[in-house]
Amino acid sequence: MLIRTLRETRASDLNVKSDGWESARMLLKDDGMGFSFHITKLYAGSELKMHYQNHLEAVMVLKGTGTIEDLATGETHELRPGTLYALNNNDLHIVRPETDILTACVFNPPVTGKEVHDETGAYPADPALAEEA
């Protein structure tokens, strides 16, 4: 059984900060769960262009408001508490927080913990997965 608190995670090196966001990585690849789980804060006024080419992600908005734009279709959707979005097609998207947004996120395959977005807006592929292929 794994027991972790958000407070402890935020005070550790498992709390990763980057431009426009901060993510407490609560479960990671080495935990052996088959997914990773993060509590992520997206900062108001940022514009976060992301494209998880190597991961699928589901996000539940817990607090805050903003929008997400699907760049393939041009559709924009409102984000507010209780909204879930799933990037089930490695969707290229932009999140625009109007207020700070607090989210719970799940990634498959799980991340290792130190990832930040590369120049394409993706997290890098896990090298171990490439070796297995």
XYZ file of C-alpha atoms in Angstrom:
133
model
C 0.000 0.000 0.000
C 1.224 3.478 -0.860
C 0.310 6.442 1.331
C 1.304 9.964 0.314
C 0.020 13.390 1.196
C -0.248 16.369 -1.092
C 1.569 18.501 1.493
C 4.562 16.127 1.591
C 4.646 15.804 -2.185
C 4.535 19.570 -2.728
C 7.513 19.957 -0.324
C 9.588 17.326 -2.173
C 11.379 16.987 -5.496
C 8.190 15.308 -6.806
C 6.681 18.806 -7.120
C 7.660 19.948 -10.614
C 7.308 23.585 -11.693
C 7.441 24.992 -15.200
C 6.141 27.987 -17.145
C 2.466 28.377 -16.339
C 2.000 25.296 -14.165
C 3.060 23.317 -11.106
C 2.470 19.584 -10.703
C 2.632 17.402 -7.592
C 3.492 13.959 -8.969
C 1.679 11.690 -6.499
C 2.109 8.352 -8.336
C 4.819 7.621 -10.889
C 6.058 4.835 -13.140
C 8.257 3.309 -10.421
C 5.172 2.866 -8.212
C 4.050 0.094 -10.586
C 0.402 1.143 -10.918
C 0.387 1.364 -14.734
C -0.520 5.078 -14.683
C 0.699 8.238 -12.996
C -1.446 10.585 -10.920
C -0.792 14.294 -10.494
C -2.377 17.268 -8.761
C -1.610 20.158 -11.092
C -2.168 23.877 -10.803
C -2.431 25.891 -14.025
C -1.746 29.582 -13.474
C -4.233 32.290 -14.456
C -3.304 34.225 -17.574
C -1.020 31.545 -19.007
C -1.503 29.929 -22.403
C -0.418 26.306 -22.340
C -0.008 24.655 -25.750
C 0.436 20.928 -25.228
C 0.568 17.832 -27.395
C 1.084 14.603 -25.481
C 2.236 12.490 -28.412
C 3.526 9.717 -26.144
C 0.849 9.693 -23.439
C -2.906 9.674 -22.964
C -4.202 12.020 -20.263
C -7.460 12.484 -18.381
C -7.970 15.692 -16.385
C -10.630 16.565 -13.813
C -11.014 20.248 -12.977
C -11.389 20.664 -9.209
C -11.225 24.468 -8.887
C -11.019 27.451 -11.220
C -12.173 28.352 -14.724
C -10.775 28.664 -18.204
C -10.991 27.126 -21.656
C -9.432 24.321 -23.650
C -9.110 24.573 -27.420
C -8.816 21.490 -29.623
C -6.415 22.686 -32.317
C -7.455 19.920 -34.747
C -11.094 21.049 -34.803
C -10.883 24.645 -33.583
C -13.519 23.871 -30.936
C -13.193 25.626 -27.584
C -14.719 24.190 -24.416
C -15.241 25.788 -21.014
C -13.369 24.425 -18.030
C -14.941 24.675 -14.576
C -15.125 22.508 -11.457
C -16.563 19.101 -12.303
C -15.420 19.142 -15.960
C -13.357 16.200 -17.188
C -11.423 16.240 -20.430
C -9.601 13.257 -21.865
C -6.902 13.570 -24.504
C -7.707 10.162 -25.966
C -6.255 10.897 -29.411
C -3.003 12.567 -28.315
C -4.868 15.805 -29.030
C -2.967 19.019 -29.743
C -4.581 21.586 -27.456
C -4.262 24.911 -25.661
C -5.460 25.473 -22.104
C -6.154 29.085 -21.147
C -6.797 29.471 -17.399
C -8.904 32.538 -16.572
C -8.262 31.893 -12.851
C -5.793 29.482 -11.298
C -7.116 26.011 -12.130
C -6.539 23.037 -9.847
C -6.748 19.645 -11.547
C -6.322 15.937 -10.877
C -4.585 14.259 -13.840
C -3.878 10.677 -14.870
C -1.270 9.734 -17.495
C -0.886 6.459 -19.390
C 1.804 5.309 -19.774
C 2.926 6.693 -16.419
C 5.544 9.421 -16.308
C 8.790 9.026 -14.382
C 8.455 12.307 -12.475
C 10.775 14.954 -13.875
C 9.136 15.513 -17.249
C 8.417 18.994 -18.510
C 7.018 19.861 -21.934
C 9.471 19.809 -24.817
C 9.384 22.227 -27.758
C 6.412 20.352 -29.275
C 4.373 20.514 -26.039
C 4.905 16.812 -25.280
C 6.517 14.842 -22.503
C 9.281 12.655 -23.931
C 8.601 8.982 -24.523
C 9.841 6.622 -21.828
C 13.092 5.128 -23.222
C 12.301 1.799 -21.512
C 9.135 1.478 -23.638
C 11.159 1.989 -26.847
C 13.534 -0.813 -25.760
C 10.575 -3.181 -25.219
C 9.195 -2.573 -28.753
